[in-house]
Amino acid sequence: MGFDVIMIGTLMAFGAALAVFYAIYTAITIYDPMDKRVKALNERREQLKADIMASGAPKKRASLVRKNETTDLLTGWLSKLKVLQDSQLLVVQQKLAQAGIRQKEYGVAIIFGRMVLPIVLGLAVAYLVYWSGAYPEWGSTKRFMAFAAAVILGYKAPDLYIDNLVTKRTALIRKGLPDALDLLVICAEAGLTVDAAFNRVARELGRAYPELGDEFTLTAIELSFLTQRRQAFENLAYRVKLDSVKGVVTTMIQTERYGTPLASALRVLSAEFRNERMMRAEEKAARLPAIMTVPLILFILPVLFVFILGPAACSISDVFSPHGPVKGGH
């Protein structure tokens, strides 16, 4: 194939050594994810308090806004190059919120990475395949394909990383949403207010479903501090890429506006979500035979045939060999 076996072996050994060091580090390091979550929620609470205190004083409010010199520098540089669009930045910031990253200023870093990573990876691969002479046996087509793959990977890498985080987080939230709605029904029937109910559900489900607990806690904080409670529910739908959550938000907004019974509406939603989860499980079980067909044909049946027909084939080969079977030591 034209690859340097020694270099590939060296890279694999280097990767294995890094994996060993990372495993040792994770084994000896005590990491508590609750500290990071509590810190992020406290920051949001303090930010809302500062907004309320500085609502009548623009100068004081401007002094309370947290500045990030690196982000400001990147924003100014990208604006000069005419590559920073407000609509594009809003889409990236929503993806970051859906991935659980609360810092909106990281959206500028994602756009900056889209622009810089293709250049860096493209130049590195171009130097490796064109100028360094590391792969002299490669043709022009293979070199161009390697260069194009590096450029495309550099452009798509930030989005792929964020989309992967969003997909995993959405799946975890979807798993715990029916239980959360059941607890909300119990809290509503017990006479708790909406923000107190969200707080209670977040405490009860914080260990089992930490992502959902974070979202409910943040919603409870915003319900306590925002002047419009509708905005707090809309922020929940903004941060979670899930149609079920949008349905819950719509129900909560209608309940706040028209005074409809909250417990009955949430009970109906919870039953629908549980039926939907059961239907997804049945769908996966129904797809399993079709998915297992290809591995069965490629990996299981050949091995089975070798074990069953192998001894018979060896015996037939000995019988029909030119020398014939060995008898009596002659």
mmCIF file of C-alpha atoms in Angstrom:
data_model
loop_
_atom_site.group_PDB
_atom_site.id
_atom_site.type_symbol
_atom_site.label_atom_id
_atom_site.label_comp_id
_atom_site.label_asym_id
_atom_site.label_seq_id
_atom_site.Cartn_x
_atom_site.Cartn_y
_atom_site.Cartn_z
ATOM 1 C CA MET A 1 0.000 0.000 0.000
ATOM 2 C CA GLY A 2 3.003 2.316 0.115
ATOM 3 C CA PHE A 3 2.893 3.046 3.846
ATOM 4 C CA ASP A 4 5.942 3.201 6.078
ATOM 5 C CA VAL A 5 5.448 0.315 8.506
ATOM 6 C CA ILE A 6 8.066 1.589 10.956
ATOM 7 C CA MET A 7 6.443 5.022 11.207
ATOM 8 C CA ILE A 8 2.963 3.519 11.655
ATOM 9 C CA GLY A 9 4.291 1.227 14.384
ATOM 10 C CA THR A 10 5.962 4.177 16.096
ATOM 11 C CA LEU A 11 2.733 6.187 16.046
ATOM 12 C CA MET A 12 0.768 3.237 17.417
ATOM 13 C CA ALA A 13 3.312 2.757 20.212
ATOM 14 C CA PHE A 14 3.139 6.456 21.015
ATOM 15 C CA GLY A 15 -0.666 6.305 21.136
ATOM 16 C CA ALA A 16 -0.555 3.245 23.381
ATOM 17 C CA ALA A 17 1.852 5.012 25.756
ATOM 18 C CA LEU A 18 -0.455 8.041 25.925
ATOM 19 C CA ALA A 19 -3.414 5.759 26.636
ATOM 20 C CA VAL A 20 -1.506 4.083 29.479
ATOM 21 C CA PHE A 21 -0.580 7.445 31.026
ATOM 22 C CA TYR A 22 -4.179 8.654 30.690
ATOM 23 C CA ALA A 23 -5.501 5.477 32.337
ATOM 24 C CA ILE A 24 -3.067 5.911 35.249
ATOM 25 C CA TYR A 25 -4.033 9.591 35.582
ATOM 26 C CA THR A 26 -7.772 8.826 35.652
ATOM 27 C CA ALA A 27 -7.208 6.013 38.162
ATOM 28 C CA ILE A 28 -5.329 8.164 40.662
ATOM 29 C CA THR A 29 -7.337 11.372 40.151
ATOM 30 C CA ILE A 30 -10.602 11.929 42.009
ATOM 31 C CA TYR A 31 -13.020 13.838 39.794
ATOM 32 C CA ASP A 32 -16.360 15.048 41.022
ATOM 33 C CA PRO A 33 -18.590 16.306 38.160
ATOM 34 C CA MET A 34 -20.913 17.951 40.681
ATOM 35 C CA ASP A 35 -18.366 20.696 41.415
ATOM 36 C CA LYS A 36 -18.296 21.863 37.803
ATOM 37 C CA ARG A 37 -22.084 21.739 37.495
ATOM 38 C CA VAL A 38 -22.659 23.655 40.733
ATOM 39 C CA LYS A 39 -20.115 26.269 39.690
ATOM 40 C CA ALA A 40 -21.821 26.795 36.319
ATOM 41 C CA LEU A 41 -25.239 27.122 37.950
ATOM 42 C CA ASN A 42 -23.942 29.575 40.550
ATOM 43 C CA GLU A 43 -22.416 31.665 37.769
ATOM 44 C CA ARG A 44 -25.778 31.819 36.018
ATOM 45 C CA ARG A 45 -27.496 32.805 39.284
ATOM 46 C CA GLU A 46 -24.987 35.600 39.915
ATOM 47 C CA GLN A 47 -25.335 36.790 36.342
ATOM 48 C CA LEU A 48 -29.109 37.061 36.690
ATOM 49 C CA LYS A 49 -28.716 38.901 40.002
ATOM 50 C CA ALA A 50 -26.306 41.344 38.388
ATOM 51 C CA ASP A 51 -28.715 41.936 35.501
ATOM 52 C CA ILE A 52 -31.545 42.739 37.924
ATOM 53 C CA MET A 53 -29.394 45.073 40.050
ATOM 54 C CA ALA A 54 -27.978 46.880 37.033
ATOM 55 C CA SER A 55 -31.186 47.094 34.978
ATOM 56 C CA GLY A 56 -31.540 50.800 35.742
ATOM 57 C CA ALA A 57 -27.871 51.739 35.488
ATOM 58 C CA PRO A 58 -26.355 51.175 32.026
ATOM 59 C CA LYS A 59 -22.847 52.173 33.055
ATOM 60 C CA LYS A 60 -22.874 49.876 36.058
ATOM 61 C CA ARG A 61 -24.286 47.057 33.959
ATOM 62 C CA ALA A 62 -21.531 47.501 31.411
ATOM 63 C CA SER A 63 -18.973 47.189 34.187
ATOM 64 C CA LEU A 64 -20.552 43.931 35.383
ATOM 65 C CA VAL A 65 -20.295 42.198 32.010
ATOM 66 C CA ARG A 66 -17.480 39.699 32.026
ATOM 67 C CA LYS A 67 -14.799 40.467 29.476
ATOM 68 C CA ASN A 68 -12.631 37.967 27.715
ATOM 69 C CA GLU A 69 -9.635 39.566 26.039
ATOM 70 C CA THR A 70 -8.886 36.558 23.843
ATOM 71 C CA THR A 71 -12.483 36.365 22.615
ATOM 72 C CA ASP A 72 -12.562 40.111 21.966
ATOM 73 C CA LEU A 73 -9.329 39.855 19.978
ATOM 74 C CA LEU A 74 -10.663 36.978 17.876
ATOM 75 C CA THR A 75 -13.963 38.784 17.326
ATOM 76 C CA GLY A 76 -12.224 41.925 16.111
ATOM 77 C CA TRP A 77 -9.904 39.991 13.841
ATOM 78 C CA LEU A 78 -12.706 37.915 12.300
ATOM 79 C CA SER A 79 -14.837 41.032 11.830
ATOM 80 C CA LYS A 80 -12.019 42.714 9.927
ATOM 81 C CA LEU A 81 -11.759 39.678 7.651
ATOM 82 C CA LYS A 82 -15.546 39.791 7.040
ATOM 83 C CA VAL A 83 -15.982 36.130 8.060
ATOM 84 C CA LEU A 84 -17.970 36.638 11.282
ATOM 85 C CA GLN A 85 -21.705 36.725 10.623
ATOM 86 C CA ASP A 86 -24.231 37.276 13.387
ATOM 87 C CA SER A 87 -26.572 34.538 12.134
ATOM 88 C CA GLN A 88 -23.706 32.051 11.964
ATOM 89 C CA LEU A 89 -22.565 32.998 15.461
ATOM 90 C CA LEU A 90 -26.085 32.526 16.861
ATOM 91 C CA VAL A 91 -26.311 29.023 15.366
ATOM 92 C CA VAL A 92 -22.958 28.056 16.877
ATOM 93 C CA GLN A 93 -23.907 29.476 20.278
ATOM 94 C CA GLN A 94 -27.140 27.459 20.274
ATOM 95 C CA LYS A 95 -25.180 24.291 19.476
ATOM 96 C CA LEU A 96 -22.842 25.047 22.361
ATOM 97 C CA ALA A 97 -25.814 25.501 24.685
ATOM 98 C CA GLN A 98 -27.290 22.209 23.491
ATOM 99 C CA ALA A 99 -23.929 20.531 24.147
ATOM 100 C CA GLY A 100 -23.934 21.803 27.748
ATOM 101 C CA ILE A 101 -21.277 24.507 27.209
ATOM 102 C CA ARG A 102 -22.559 27.656 28.893
ATOM 103 C CA GLN A 103 -19.859 30.085 27.712
ATOM 104 C CA LYS A 104 -21.218 31.804 24.617
ATOM 105 C CA GLU A 105 -17.847 33.327 23.828
ATOM 106 C CA TYR A 106 -16.633 29.905 22.728
ATOM 107 C CA GLY A 107 -18.735 30.343 19.580
ATOM 108 C CA VAL A 108 -16.122 32.735 18.224
ATOM 109 C CA ALA A 109 -13.460 30.104 18.901
ATOM 110 C CA ILE A 110 -15.452 27.523 16.908
ATOM 111 C CA ILE A 111 -15.703 29.857 13.906
ATOM 112 C CA PHE A 112 -12.015 30.672 14.253
ATOM 113 C CA GLY A 113 -11.217 26.952 14.304
ATOM 114 C CA ARG A 114 -13.213 26.426 11.107
ATOM 115 C CA MET A 115 -11.011 28.966 9.381
ATOM 116 C CA VAL A 116 -7.620 28.063 10.868
ATOM 117 C CA LEU A 117 -7.704 24.261 11.127
ATOM 118 C CA PRO A 118 -8.063 23.621 7.346
ATOM 119 C CA ILE A 119 -5.054 25.847 6.704
ATOM 120 C CA VAL A 120 -2.919 24.239 9.414
ATOM 121 C CA LEU A 121 -3.790 20.643 8.583
ATOM 122 C CA GLY A 122 -3.625 21.319 4.845
ATOM 123 C CA LEU A 123 -0.145 22.835 5.091
ATOM 124 C CA ALA A 124 1.056 20.012 7.354
ATOM 125 C CA VAL A 125 -0.185 17.279 5.012
ATOM 126 C CA ALA A 126 1.070 19.173 1.943
ATOM 127 C CA TYR A 127 4.528 19.420 3.487
ATOM 128 C CA LEU A 128 4.423 15.736 4.408
ATOM 129 C CA VAL A 129 3.337 14.369 1.031
ATOM 130 C CA TYR A 130 4.762 16.936 -1.409
ATOM 131 C CA TRP A 131 7.913 18.522 0.012
ATOM 132 C CA SER A 132 9.380 16.235 2.667
ATOM 133 C CA GLY A 133 9.626 13.201 0.406
ATOM 134 C CA ALA A 134 8.186 10.915 3.096
ATOM 135 C CA TYR A 135 6.052 9.002 0.588
ATOM 136 C CA PRO A 136 7.914 8.970 -2.732
ATOM 137 C CA GLU A 137 5.939 5.985 -4.021
ATOM 138 C CA TRP A 138 2.595 7.841 -3.765
ATOM 139 C CA GLY A 139 1.101 9.080 -7.006
ATOM 140 C CA SER A 140 -0.387 12.504 -7.627
ATOM 141 C CA THR A 141 -3.934 11.228 -7.092
ATOM 142 C CA LYS A 142 -3.178 9.731 -3.682
ATOM 143 C CA ARG A 143 -1.335 12.866 -2.568
ATOM 144 C CA PHE A 144 -4.171 15.138 -3.623
ATOM 145 C CA MET A 145 -6.709 12.901 -1.865
ATOM 146 C CA ALA A 146 -4.669 13.078 1.350
ATOM 147 C CA PHE A 147 -4.446 16.878 1.074
ATOM 148 C CA ALA A 148 -8.188 17.244 0.364
ATOM 149 C CA ALA A 149 -9.084 14.904 3.244
ATOM 150 C CA ALA A 150 -6.961 16.977 5.653
ATOM 151 C CA VAL A 151 -8.604 20.240 4.557
ATOM 152 C CA ILE A 152 -12.136 18.826 4.820
ATOM 153 C CA LEU A 153 -11.378 17.257 8.193
ATOM 154 C CA GLY A 154 -9.988 20.525 9.490
ATOM 155 C CA TYR A 155 -13.140 22.396 8.461
ATOM 156 C CA LYS A 156 -15.576 19.804 9.790
ATOM 157 C CA ALA A 157 -13.725 18.812 12.983
ATOM 158 C CA PRO A 158 -15.184 21.530 15.295
ATOM 159 C CA ASP A 159 -18.738 20.908 14.082
ATOM 160 C CA LEU A 160 -18.356 17.135 14.341
ATOM 161 C CA TYR A 161 -17.096 17.453 17.905
ATOM 162 C CA ILE A 162 -19.960 19.735 18.954
ATOM 163 C CA ASP A 163 -22.573 17.621 17.156
ATOM 164 C CA ASN A 164 -21.265 14.519 18.916
ATOM 165 C CA LEU A 165 -21.625 16.217 22.300
ATOM 166 C CA VAL A 166 -25.143 17.389 21.409
ATOM 167 C CA THR A 167 -26.218 13.897 20.307
ATOM 168 C CA LYS A 168 -24.936 12.209 23.464
ATOM 169 C CA ARG A 169 -26.423 14.823 25.763
ATOM 170 C CA THR A 170 -29.786 14.757 23.992
ATOM 171 C CA ALA A 171 -29.965 10.970 24.310
ATOM 172 C CA LEU A 172 -29.287 11.171 28.055
ATOM 173 C CA ILE A 173 -31.947 13.850 28.543
ATOM 174 C CA ARG A 174 -34.476 11.865 26.500
ATOM 175 C CA LYS A 175 -33.897 8.835 28.715
ATOM 176 C CA GLY A 176 -34.756 10.647 31.946
ATOM 177 C CA LEU A 177 -37.553 12.924 30.739
ATOM 178 C CA PRO A 178 -40.535 10.576 31.509
ATOM 179 C CA ASP A 179 -39.332 10.082 35.092
ATOM 180 C CA ALA A 180 -38.890 13.824 35.469
ATOM 181 C CA LEU A 181 -42.429 14.476 34.280
ATOM 182 C CA ASP A 182 -43.802 11.916 36.741
ATOM 183 C CA LEU A 183 -42.023 13.716 39.563
ATOM 184 C CA LEU A 184 -43.319 17.058 38.285
ATOM 185 C CA VAL A 185 -46.861 15.651 38.413
ATOM 186 C CA ILE A 186 -46.352 14.542 42.017
ATOM 187 C CA CYS A 187 -44.920 17.943 42.976
ATOM 188 C CA ALA A 188 -47.769 19.783 41.240
ATOM 189 C CA GLU A 189 -50.387 17.647 42.998
ATOM 190 C CA ALA A 190 -48.604 18.267 46.314
ATOM 191 C CA GLY A 191 -49.141 22.018 45.883
ATOM 192 C CA LEU A 192 -45.596 23.142 45.051
ATOM 193 C CA THR A 193 -45.037 26.083 42.753
ATOM 194 C CA VAL A 194 -43.490 25.556 39.341
ATOM 195 C CA ASP A 195 -40.001 26.783 40.262
ATOM 196 C CA ALA A 196 -40.058 24.784 43.522
ATOM 197 C CA ALA A 197 -41.191 21.711 41.593
ATOM 198 C CA PHE A 198 -38.330 22.097 39.107
ATOM 199 C CA ASN A 199 -35.884 22.461 41.988
ATOM 200 C CA ARG A 200 -37.188 19.351 43.716
ATOM 201 C CA VAL A 201 -37.077 17.261 40.528
ATOM 202 C CA ALA A 202 -33.542 18.462 39.824
ATOM 203 C CA ARG A 203 -32.413 17.362 43.299
ATOM 204 C CA GLU A 204 -34.083 13.967 42.995
ATOM 205 C CA LEU A 205 -32.753 13.217 39.496
ATOM 206 C CA GLY A 206 -29.402 14.984 39.749
ATOM 207 C CA ARG A 207 -27.463 11.762 40.352
ATOM 208 C CA ALA A 208 -29.299 9.490 37.933
ATOM 209 C CA TYR A 209 -29.644 12.018 35.102
ATOM 210 C CA PRO A 210 -27.156 14.850 35.720
ATOM 211 C CA GLU A 211 -27.749 16.571 32.371
ATOM 212 C CA LEU A 212 -31.499 16.776 32.925
ATOM 213 C CA GLY A 213 -30.905 17.877 36.517
ATOM 214 C CA ASP A 214 -28.701 20.720 35.297
ATOM 215 C CA GLU A 215 -31.331 21.932 32.855
ATOM 216 C CA PHE A 216 -34.114 21.811 35.440
ATOM 217 C CA THR A 217 -31.985 23.590 38.034
ATOM 218 C CA LEU A 218 -31.079 26.307 35.555
ATOM 219 C CA THR A 219 -34.749 26.678 34.600
ATOM 220 C CA ALA A 220 -35.693 27.012 38.282
ATOM 221 C CA ILE A 221 -33.043 29.712 38.727
ATOM 222 C CA GLU A 222 -34.322 31.635 35.708
ATOM 223 C CA LEU A 223 -37.921 31.285 36.910
ATOM 224 C CA SER A 224 -36.886 32.922 40.181
ATOM 225 C CA PHE A 225 -34.995 35.846 38.641
ATOM 226 C CA LEU A 226 -36.364 36.588 35.181
ATOM 227 C CA THR A 227 -39.214 39.067 34.948
ATOM 228 C CA GLN A 228 -40.982 36.988 32.260
ATOM 229 C CA ARG A 229 -41.454 33.355 33.225
ATOM 230 C CA ARG A 230 -42.188 32.507 29.599
ATOM 231 C CA GLN A 231 -38.579 33.390 28.756
ATOM 232 C CA ALA A 232 -37.285 30.813 31.227
ATOM 233 C CA PHE A 233 -39.271 28.034 29.550
ATOM 234 C CA GLU A 234 -38.207 29.197 26.091
ATOM 235 C CA ASN A 235 -34.585 29.105 27.243
ATOM 236 C CA LEU A 236 -35.074 25.475 28.248
ATOM 237 C CA ALA A 237 -36.276 24.620 24.736
ATOM 238 C CA TYR A 238 -33.361 26.634 23.323
ATOM 239 C CA ARG A 239 -30.786 24.643 25.303
ATOM 240 C CA VAL A 240 -32.170 21.152 24.591
ATOM 241 C CA LYS A 241 -32.403 19.754 21.062
ATOM 242 C CA LEU A 242 -35.413 17.551 21.732
ATOM 243 C CA ASP A 243 -38.978 17.788 20.469
ATOM 244 C CA SER A 244 -40.292 16.272 23.690
ATOM 245 C CA VAL A 245 -38.820 19.132 25.706
ATOM 246 C CA LYS A 246 -40.400 21.620 23.308
ATOM 247 C CA GLY A 247 -43.747 19.934 23.974
ATOM 248 C CA VAL A 248 -43.220 20.246 27.718
ATOM 249 C CA VAL A 249 -42.276 23.913 27.310
ATOM 250 C CA THR A 250 -45.406 24.596 25.256
ATOM 251 C CA THR A 251 -47.530 22.917 27.928
ATOM 252 C CA MET A 252 -45.909 24.933 30.710
ATOM 253 C CA ILE A 253 -46.392 28.206 28.826
ATOM 254 C CA GLN A 254 -50.051 27.449 28.156
ATOM 255 C CA THR A 255 -50.544 26.515 31.805
ATOM 256 C CA GLU A 256 -48.967 29.788 32.943
ATOM 257 C CA ARG A 257 -51.039 31.809 30.481
ATOM 258 C CA TYR A 258 -54.473 30.199 30.633
ATOM 259 C CA GLY A 259 -54.426 28.565 34.067
ATOM 260 C CA THR A 260 -55.081 25.026 32.821
ATOM 261 C CA PRO A 261 -54.423 22.133 35.256
ATOM 262 C CA LEU A 262 -50.714 21.386 35.208
ATOM 263 C CA ALA A 263 -50.795 17.884 36.700
ATOM 264 C CA SER A 264 -53.230 16.412 34.173
ATOM 265 C CA ALA A 265 -51.362 17.882 31.202
ATOM 266 C CA LEU A 266 -48.005 16.606 32.450
ATOM 267 C CA ARG A 267 -49.495 13.171 33.165
ATOM 268 C CA VAL A 268 -50.663 12.885 29.550
ATOM 269 C CA LEU A 269 -47.249 13.994 28.276
ATOM 270 C CA SER A 270 -45.464 11.498 30.517
ATOM 271 C CA ALA A 271 -47.616 8.632 29.228
ATOM 272 C CA GLU A 272 -46.924 9.674 25.629
ATOM 273 C CA PHE A 273 -43.171 9.837 26.231
ATOM 274 C CA ARG A 274 -43.140 6.409 27.867
ATOM 275 C CA ASN A 275 -45.057 4.920 24.947
ATOM 276 C CA GLU A 276 -42.648 6.591 22.558
ATOM 277 C CA ARG A 277 -39.667 5.150 24.443
ATOM 278 C CA MET A 278 -41.216 1.681 24.338
ATOM 279 C CA MET A 279 -41.847 2.024 20.597
ATOM 280 C CA ARG A 280 -38.201 2.995 20.030
ATOM 281 C CA ALA A 281 -37.060 -0.067 21.976
ATOM 282 C CA GLU A 282 -39.381 -2.321 19.961
ATOM 283 C CA GLU A 283 -38.121 -0.748 16.747
ATOM 284 C CA LYS A 284 -34.520 -1.481 17.707
ATOM 285 C CA ALA A 285 -35.430 -5.072 18.579
ATOM 286 C CA ALA A 286 -37.203 -5.499 15.236
ATOM 287 C CA ARG A 287 -34.152 -4.176 13.351
ATOM 288 C CA LEU A 288 -31.780 -6.530 15.139
ATOM 289 C CA PRO A 289 -32.172 -9.585 12.824
ATOM 290 C CA ALA A 290 -31.520 -7.492 9.724
ATOM 291 C CA ILE A 291 -28.507 -5.825 11.337
ATOM 292 C CA MET A 292 -27.050 -9.153 12.467
ATOM 293 C CA THR A 293 -27.301 -10.706 8.988
ATOM 294 C CA VAL A 294 -24.109 -9.166 7.619
ATOM 295 C CA PRO A 295 -21.886 -9.980 10.657
ATOM 296 C CA LEU A 296 -23.369 -13.481 10.694
ATOM 297 C CA ILE A 297 -22.456 -14.081 7.048
ATOM 298 C CA LEU A 298 -19.021 -12.446 7.175
ATOM 299 C CA PHE A 299 -17.661 -13.512 10.560
ATOM 300 C CA ILE A 300 -19.680 -16.307 12.194
ATOM 301 C CA LEU A 301 -20.621 -18.680 9.359
ATOM 302 C CA PRO A 302 -17.094 -18.925 7.826
ATOM 303 C CA VAL A 303 -15.618 -19.857 11.213
ATOM 304 C CA LEU A 304 -18.409 -22.369 11.776
ATOM 305 C CA PHE A 305 -17.799 -23.963 8.363
ATOM 306 C CA VAL A 306 -14.054 -24.205 9.058
ATOM 307 C CA PHE A 307 -14.628 -25.999 12.353
ATOM 308 C CA ILE A 308 -17.263 -28.365 10.926
ATOM 309 C CA LEU A 309 -15.814 -29.103 7.497
ATOM 310 C CA GLY A 310 -12.130 -28.656 8.321
ATOM 311 C CA PRO A 311 -11.425 -32.188 9.675
ATOM 312 C CA ALA A 312 -13.403 -33.802 6.857
ATOM 313 C CA ALA A 313 -11.508 -31.771 4.260
ATOM 314 C CA CYS A 314 -8.165 -32.801 5.797
ATOM 315 C CA SER A 315 -9.177 -36.477 5.735
ATOM 316 C CA ILE A 316 -10.276 -36.275 2.083
ATOM 317 C CA SER A 317 -7.024 -34.506 1.197
ATOM 318 C CA ASP A 318 -4.985 -37.312 2.821
ATOM 319 C CA VAL A 319 -6.937 -39.999 0.955
ATOM 320 C CA PHE A 320 -6.562 -38.408 -2.474
ATOM 321 C CA SER A 321 -2.971 -37.260 -2.024
ATOM 322 C CA PRO A 322 -0.374 -38.776 -4.455
ATOM 323 C CA HIS A 323 1.459 -40.616 -1.674
ATOM 324 C CA GLY A 324 -1.745 -41.923 -0.120
ATOM 325 C CA PRO A 325 -2.284 -42.398 3.597
ATOM 326 C CA VAL A 326 0.694 -43.601 5.595
ATOM 327 C CA LYS A 327 0.245 -47.233 6.747
ATOM 328 C CA GLY A 328 2.365 -49.402 8.979
ATOM 329 C CA GLY A 329 5.331 -47.011 8.942
ATOM 330 C CA HIS A 330 6.155 -47.753 5.212
#
